């Protein structure tokens, strides 16, 4: 590590997960460089950090040439569209940031001799034939389906990360993030929680795709960030699942949102999107063993914390604005 305050670069730092990581690393007394092209990130997520002496923001596209002056101790690569509505509307950008972006950021990590952490996803497992999903499972992914742009971008990013580790000796980490929720998710980002909560608060019907029997495992953002911190400071180079092993159906999740919001909304059903995974549950044996990590925050508590944020966002919306439904019931990490 450097003799001064350690420095970290967080790509995608103005996004949902990235902004929480910026806060955590500032709390750990790092100098934080937040890089984001704002294609899906939001400056409001990091606005409270602008007064911090050790926080710097750079609006930049990591698929192009990037330069960071001075030393870097760690790079966390979180730049990517990460919700169904985003990567279906931004397919080329999603592929580019997973491939070109990962290549350029890994090159920077090599030049700076910085530890590198890749944000991968449970979507690497596709529509899994193994349940729950352990890191040893290679997945069941349709490379030419509409979700393939995200799935394969992340799978390529993992391969590139391991190539830089094995060939160039870069000190790398890979996290496979399962469904995460919490404050700073966008109201219309296409994932289940924002769609359900915005619909419930607007008094609209909650849109469940298929019959709602498909499962997800929801992890509160604070738990995820703790797992990421422990992984970065571990010695594990191969992928590690970070998520909540408490599996539930999408229908059960919709009912939980209705309960916590006190809404009178009903649930309506629509056709299931193409290649939507039927099940999703992490095997976190590796995280428990190597990182001594497991999620701590119960669903009800996490939903209550998230509700306060969404209530503020809904109040800030135009009276004529409509809460949008999810295009898919889950989505990656």
Short mmCIF file of C-alpha atoms in Angstrom, two decimals:
data_model
loop_
_atom_site.label_atom_id
_atom_site.label_comp_id
_atom_site.label_asym_id
_atom_site.label_seq_id
_atom_site.Cartn_x
_atom_site.Cartn_y
_atom_site.Cartn_z
CA UNK A 1 0.00 0.00 0.00
CA UNK A 2 1.08 3.58 -0.51
CA UNK A 3 2.67 5.58 2.31
CA UNK A 4 -0.11 8.19 2.09
CA UNK A 5 -3.80 7.58 2.52
CA UNK A 6 -4.60 4.57 0.28
CA UNK A 7 -6.29 5.42 -3.00
CA UNK A 8 -9.09 3.52 -4.70
CA UNK A 9 -10.70 3.95 -8.10
CA UNK A 10 -14.36 2.92 -8.31
CA UNK A 11 -15.74 2.74 -11.84
CA UNK A 12 -19.50 3.11 -12.04
CA UNK A 13 -19.18 4.97 -8.76
CA UNK A 14 -22.29 7.11 -9.27
CA UNK A 15 -24.50 4.04 -9.61
CA UNK A 16 -26.53 2.21 -7.00
CA UNK A 17 -23.79 -0.09 -5.72
CA UNK A 18 -20.89 2.17 -6.66
CA UNK A 19 -22.13 5.09 -4.57
CA UNK A 20 -22.44 2.90 -1.49
CA UNK A 21 -18.89 1.67 -2.08
CA UNK A 22 -17.64 5.25 -2.33
CA UNK A 23 -19.12 5.93 1.11
CA UNK A 24 -17.62 2.77 2.59
CA UNK A 25 -14.12 3.47 1.34
CA UNK A 26 -14.24 7.05 2.58
CA UNK A 27 -15.27 5.67 5.97
CA UNK A 28 -12.26 3.32 5.79
CA UNK A 29 -10.04 6.40 5.27
CA UNK A 30 -9.30 5.90 1.59
CA UNK A 31 -8.94 8.60 -1.01
CA UNK A 32 -11.74 7.77 -3.45
CA UNK A 33 -11.75 8.46 -7.19
CA UNK A 34 -15.26 7.93 -8.53
CA UNK A 35 -15.45 7.45 -12.30
CA UNK A 36 -18.76 7.29 -14.17
CA UNK A 37 -20.05 8.32 -17.60
CA UNK A 38 -23.54 8.79 -16.07
CA UNK A 39 -25.23 6.66 -18.72
CA UNK A 40 -27.11 4.92 -15.90
CA UNK A 41 -25.43 6.52 -12.86
CA UNK A 42 -26.85 9.57 -11.11
CA UNK A 43 -24.95 12.49 -9.61
CA UNK A 44 -27.56 12.72 -6.85
CA UNK A 45 -26.22 9.42 -5.49
CA UNK A 46 -22.83 10.99 -4.74
CA UNK A 47 -23.75 14.66 -4.24
CA UNK A 48 -23.36 14.42 -0.44
CA UNK A 49 -19.74 13.32 -1.00
CA UNK A 50 -18.66 16.35 -3.03
CA UNK A 51 -17.69 18.27 0.10
CA UNK A 52 -15.39 15.45 1.23
CA UNK A 53 -11.71 16.34 0.90
CA UNK A 54 -10.74 12.82 -0.13
CA UNK A 55 -13.46 12.33 -2.76
CA UNK A 56 -12.99 13.08 -6.46
CA UNK A 57 -15.42 12.61 -9.32
CA UNK A 58 -14.46 12.16 -12.96
CA UNK A 59 -17.07 11.86 -15.70
CA UNK A 60 -15.41 9.45 -18.07
CA UNK A 61 -16.18 6.41 -20.21
CA UNK A 62 -13.95 3.50 -19.22
CA UNK A 63 -14.26 1.96 -22.69
CA UNK A 64 -12.05 4.80 -23.91
CA UNK A 65 -8.52 5.67 -22.82
CA UNK A 66 -8.36 6.33 -19.09
CA UNK A 67 -5.61 7.93 -17.07
CA UNK A 68 -5.32 8.34 -13.32
CA UNK A 69 -2.40 10.29 -12.00
CA UNK A 70 -0.51 9.08 -8.95
CA UNK A 71 -0.62 5.71 -7.22
CA UNK A 72 -3.63 3.44 -6.91
CA UNK A 73 -3.93 0.72 -4.31
CA UNK A 74 -7.21 -0.79 -5.50
CA UNK A 75 -9.63 -0.63 -8.41
CA UNK A 76 -13.24 -1.77 -8.14
CA UNK A 77 -14.76 -2.20 -11.60
CA UNK A 78 -18.51 -1.64 -11.23
CA UNK A 79 -19.16 0.23 -14.48
CA UNK A 80 -21.96 -1.48 -16.40
CA UNK A 81 -25.66 -1.25 -17.06
CA UNK A 82 -26.98 -3.76 -14.56
CA UNK A 83 -30.75 -3.99 -14.88
CA UNK A 84 -32.90 -5.61 -17.57
CA UNK A 85 -34.35 -2.34 -18.82
CA UNK A 86 -30.82 -0.91 -19.15
CA UNK A 87 -29.04 -3.72 -20.91
CA UNK A 88 -31.98 -4.35 -23.23
CA UNK A 89 -31.97 -0.69 -24.28
CA UNK A 90 -28.16 -0.35 -24.19
CA UNK A 91 -26.93 -3.67 -25.59
CA UNK A 92 -23.81 -2.38 -27.36
CA UNK A 93 -22.73 -0.22 -24.42
CA UNK A 94 -23.23 -3.21 -22.09
CA UNK A 95 -21.00 -5.42 -24.23
CA UNK A 96 -18.37 -2.71 -24.62
CA UNK A 97 -18.02 -1.93 -20.92
CA UNK A 98 -17.73 -5.63 -20.08
CA UNK A 99 -15.07 -6.22 -22.72
CA UNK A 100 -13.21 -3.03 -23.69
CA UNK A 101 -13.87 -1.39 -20.34
CA UNK A 102 -12.63 -4.37 -18.35
CA UNK A 103 -9.55 -4.61 -20.57
CA UNK A 104 -8.64 -0.96 -20.05
CA UNK A 105 -9.23 -1.01 -16.30
CA UNK A 106 -7.19 -4.19 -15.91
CA UNK A 107 -4.41 -2.52 -17.87
CA UNK A 108 -4.54 0.37 -15.41
CA UNK A 109 -4.42 -2.06 -12.48
CA UNK A 110 -1.36 -3.71 -14.00
CA UNK A 111 0.40 -0.37 -14.55
CA UNK A 112 -0.38 0.83 -11.02
CA UNK A 113 0.20 -2.56 -9.38
CA UNK A 114 -3.23 -2.14 -7.85
CA UNK A 115 -5.50 -4.84 -6.50
CA UNK A 116 -8.46 -5.32 -8.86
CA UNK A 117 -12.01 -6.38 -7.98
CA UNK A 118 -14.45 -7.21 -10.77
CA UNK A 119 -18.18 -6.88 -10.18
CA UNK A 120 -19.55 -9.95 -11.89
CA UNK A 121 -23.05 -11.32 -11.48
CA UNK A 122 -25.25 -14.31 -10.77
CA UNK A 123 -26.38 -13.89 -14.38
CA UNK A 124 -23.23 -15.83 -15.29
CA UNK A 125 -25.22 -18.89 -14.23
CA UNK A 126 -28.01 -18.06 -16.71
CA UNK A 127 -31.14 -20.16 -16.24
CA UNK A 128 -29.38 -22.64 -13.96
CA UNK A 129 -29.73 -26.40 -14.09
CA UNK A 130 -27.97 -26.65 -10.71
CA UNK A 131 -29.64 -25.32 -7.57
CA UNK A 132 -28.46 -23.55 -5.48
CA UNK A 133 -25.64 -22.12 -7.57
CA UNK A 134 -22.07 -22.67 -6.38
CA UNK A 135 -19.02 -21.01 -7.93
CA UNK A 136 -18.01 -24.34 -9.50
CA UNK A 137 -21.12 -24.32 -11.74
CA UNK A 138 -20.37 -23.13 -15.29
CA UNK A 139 -23.89 -21.95 -16.05
CA UNK A 140 -26.63 -22.36 -18.65
CA UNK A 141 -26.57 -19.18 -20.73
CA UNK A 142 -28.15 -18.38 -24.10
CA UNK A 143 -25.43 -16.28 -25.79
CA UNK A 144 -27.72 -15.00 -28.57
CA UNK A 145 -30.79 -14.24 -26.45
CA UNK A 146 -31.73 -10.70 -25.40
CA UNK A 147 -30.10 -11.16 -21.99
CA UNK A 148 -26.93 -12.53 -23.57
CA UNK A 149 -25.41 -9.06 -23.94
CA UNK A 150 -25.17 -8.78 -20.15
CA UNK A 151 -24.50 -12.42 -19.33
CA UNK A 152 -21.72 -12.85 -21.85
CA UNK A 153 -20.17 -9.44 -21.16
CA UNK A 154 -19.72 -10.49 -17.54
CA UNK A 155 -18.50 -13.98 -18.43
CA UNK A 156 -15.93 -12.44 -20.78
CA UNK A 157 -14.93 -9.97 -18.06
CA UNK A 158 -14.29 -12.87 -15.68
CA UNK A 159 -12.13 -14.62 -18.30
CA UNK A 160 -10.18 -11.42 -18.97
CA UNK A 161 -9.67 -10.87 -15.25
CA UNK A 162 -8.28 -14.37 -14.75
CA UNK A 163 -6.04 -13.97 -17.82
CA UNK A 164 -4.52 -10.82 -16.34
CA UNK A 165 -4.07 -12.61 -13.03
CA UNK A 166 -2.42 -15.68 -14.54
CA UNK A 167 -0.38 -14.03 -17.31
CA UNK A 168 0.47 -10.61 -15.86
CA UNK A 169 0.30 -11.43 -12.15
CA UNK A 170 -2.36 -8.81 -11.37
CA UNK A 171 -3.84 -9.33 -7.90
CA UNK A 172 -7.49 -9.87 -8.84
CA UNK A 173 -10.81 -10.61 -7.14
CA UNK A 174 -14.13 -11.60 -8.73
CA UNK A 175 -17.48 -11.25 -7.00
CA UNK A 176 -20.65 -12.78 -8.39
CA UNK A 177 -23.36 -10.51 -7.05
CA UNK A 178 -26.86 -11.86 -6.52
CA UNK A 179 -30.00 -9.71 -6.42
CA UNK A 180 -29.28 -6.69 -4.26
CA UNK A 181 -31.68 -3.97 -3.17
CA UNK A 182 -31.68 -0.80 -1.10
CA UNK A 183 -31.67 3.01 -1.30
CA UNK A 184 -30.51 4.65 -4.55
CA UNK A 185 -32.06 2.13 -6.90
CA UNK A 186 -33.79 3.97 -9.74
CA UNK A 187 -37.59 3.92 -9.73
CA UNK A 188 -37.73 2.55 -13.28
CA UNK A 189 -34.59 0.47 -13.54
CA UNK A 190 -36.51 -2.69 -14.46
CA UNK A 191 -35.73 -4.76 -11.39
CA UNK A 192 -38.36 -6.23 -9.10
CA UNK A 193 -37.90 -4.05 -6.01
CA UNK A 194 -38.02 -0.61 -7.70
CA UNK A 195 -40.94 -1.66 -9.89
CA UNK A 196 -42.97 -3.13 -7.04
CA UNK A 197 -42.27 -0.33 -4.60
CA UNK A 198 -42.93 2.51 -7.04
CA UNK A 199 -46.15 0.81 -8.18
CA UNK A 200 -47.29 0.23 -4.60
CA UNK A 201 -46.59 3.82 -3.57
CA UNK A 202 -48.48 5.09 -6.61
CA UNK A 203 -51.46 2.85 -5.81
CA UNK A 204 -50.99 0.93 -9.05
CA UNK A 205 -51.21 -2.82 -9.60
CA UNK A 206 -47.95 -4.68 -9.07
CA UNK A 207 -46.77 -6.38 -12.25
CA UNK A 208 -45.58 -9.96 -11.73
CA UNK A 209 -44.25 -11.79 -14.77
CA UNK A 210 -45.19 -15.40 -15.41
CA UNK A 211 -47.06 -17.00 -12.52
CA UNK A 212 -44.67 -15.54 -9.95
CA UNK A 213 -43.22 -18.92 -9.01
CA UNK A 214 -39.73 -18.03 -10.25
CA UNK A 215 -37.40 -17.45 -7.33
CA UNK A 216 -34.83 -14.85 -6.33
CA UNK A 217 -32.69 -14.25 -3.25
CA UNK A 218 -32.59 -10.63 -2.12
CA UNK A 219 -29.61 -9.15 -0.26
CA UNK A 220 -29.67 -5.71 1.36
CA UNK A 221 -26.99 -3.38 0.02
CA UNK A 222 -25.19 -2.87 3.36
CA UNK A 223 -24.65 -6.62 3.67
CA UNK A 224 -23.33 -6.77 0.12
CA UNK A 225 -20.87 -3.92 0.68
CA UNK A 226 -19.50 -5.67 3.77
CA UNK A 227 -18.97 -8.82 1.71
CA UNK A 228 -17.18 -6.85 -1.00
CA UNK A 229 -14.90 -5.22 1.56
CA UNK A 230 -13.96 -8.60 3.00
CA UNK A 231 -13.39 -10.11 -0.44
CA UNK A 232 -11.10 -7.27 -1.52
CA UNK A 233 -9.03 -7.80 1.60
CA UNK A 234 -8.89 -11.57 1.21
CA UNK A 235 -6.47 -13.67 -0.82
CA UNK A 236 -9.07 -15.36 -3.05
CA UNK A 237 -8.60 -14.89 -6.80
CA UNK A 238 -11.37 -17.15 -8.08
CA UNK A 239 -15.05 -16.05 -8.12
CA UNK A 240 -16.99 -15.77 -4.87
CA UNK A 241 -20.78 -15.58 -4.59
CA UNK A 242 -22.06 -12.71 -2.45
CA UNK A 243 -25.80 -12.75 -1.87
CA UNK A 244 -28.57 -13.85 0.44
CA UNK A 245 -29.29 -17.60 0.36
CA UNK A 246 -32.84 -16.99 1.64
CA UNK A 247 -34.82 -17.88 -1.49
CA UNK A 248 -38.36 -16.69 -2.16
CA UNK A 249 -40.74 -16.52 -5.09
CA UNK A 250 -41.34 -13.26 -6.92
CA UNK A 251 -45.00 -13.50 -5.87
CA UNK A 252 -43.97 -13.70 -2.21
CA UNK A 253 -41.66 -10.74 -2.70
CA UNK A 254 -44.46 -8.68 -4.26
CA UNK A 255 -46.70 -9.52 -1.30
CA UNK A 256 -43.94 -8.46 1.11
CA UNK A 257 -43.66 -5.09 -0.63
CA UNK A 258 -47.43 -4.56 -0.45
CA UNK A 259 -47.33 -5.35 3.27
CA UNK A 260 -44.44 -3.02 4.13
CA UNK A 261 -45.87 -0.14 2.09
CA UNK A 262 -49.40 -0.58 3.42
CA UNK A 263 -50.63 -0.37 -0.16
CA UNK A 264 -53.99 -1.59 -1.40
CA UNK A 265 -52.48 -2.51 -4.74
CA UNK A 266 -53.40 -5.79 -6.37
CA UNK A 267 -51.08 -8.14 -8.23
CA UNK A 268 -51.47 -8.64 -11.97
CA UNK A 269 -49.65 -11.17 -14.11
CA UNK A 270 -47.97 -10.68 -17.48
CA UNK A 271 -46.00 -12.87 -19.85
CA UNK A 272 -42.58 -13.99 -18.65
CA UNK A 273 -39.67 -12.38 -20.55
CA UNK A 274 -37.40 -14.47 -22.78
CA UNK A 275 -34.66 -16.43 -20.95
CA UNK A 276 -35.77 -15.22 -17.53
CA UNK A 277 -34.15 -17.50 -14.93
CA UNK A 278 -36.61 -19.79 -13.14
CA UNK A 279 -34.53 -20.00 -9.97
CA UNK A 280 -31.78 -17.98 -8.36
CA UNK A 281 -30.17 -18.84 -5.02
CA UNK A 282 -26.51 -18.48 -4.08
CA UNK A 283 -24.50 -21.16 -2.39
CA UNK A 284 -22.43 -18.95 -0.05
CA UNK A 285 -20.39 -21.73 1.55
CA UNK A 286 -17.22 -20.19 0.11
CA UNK A 287 -18.02 -16.70 1.45
CA UNK A 288 -18.88 -18.12 4.87
CA UNK A 289 -15.67 -20.15 4.99
CA UNK A 290 -13.13 -17.76 3.47
CA UNK A 291 -14.60 -14.37 4.37
CA UNK A 292 -16.55 -15.24 7.53
CA UNK A 293 -19.42 -13.39 5.84
CA UNK A 294 -23.13 -13.91 5.60
CA UNK A 295 -26.05 -11.47 5.32
CA UNK A 296 -27.39 -10.05 8.58
CA UNK A 297 -30.26 -7.74 7.66
CA UNK A 298 -33.72 -9.39 7.50
CA UNK A 299 -35.93 -8.69 4.50
CA UNK A 300 -38.50 -6.70 6.48
CA UNK A 301 -35.85 -4.41 7.94
CA UNK A 302 -34.21 -3.91 4.56
CA UNK A 303 -37.53 -3.13 2.90
CA UNK A 304 -38.38 -0.58 5.58
CA UNK A 305 -35.06 1.19 5.07
CA UNK A 306 -35.58 1.18 1.31
CA UNK A 307 -39.17 2.40 1.64
CA UNK A 308 -38.09 5.66 3.26
CA UNK A 309 -35.83 6.38 0.29
CA UNK A 310 -38.49 5.55 -2.29
CA UNK A 311 -41.10 7.64 -0.53
CA UNK A 312 -38.79 10.62 -0.90
CA UNK A 313 -38.19 9.87 -4.56
CA UNK A 314 -41.88 9.47 -5.33
CA UNK A 315 -42.68 12.78 -3.60
CA UNK A 316 -40.05 14.46 -5.76
CA UNK A 317 -41.63 13.18 -8.96
CA UNK A 318 -43.91 15.27 -11.11
CA UNK A 319 -47.60 14.76 -10.24
CA UNK A 320 -48.13 13.54 -13.80
CA UNK A 321 -45.26 11.05 -13.70
CA UNK A 322 -46.24 7.42 -13.77
CA UNK A 323 -44.44 4.63 -11.95
CA UNK A 324 -43.15 2.14 -14.48
CA UNK A 325 -43.42 -1.62 -14.34
CA UNK A 326 -40.52 -4.03 -14.43
CA UNK A 327 -39.51 -5.57 -17.73
CA UNK A 328 -38.19 -8.56 -15.88
CA UNK A 329 -38.75 -9.79 -12.35
CA UNK A 330 -35.16 -10.10 -11.32
CA UNK A 331 -32.03 -9.01 -13.08
CA UNK A 332 -28.42 -9.27 -12.11
CA UNK A 333 -26.61 -7.91 -9.13
#
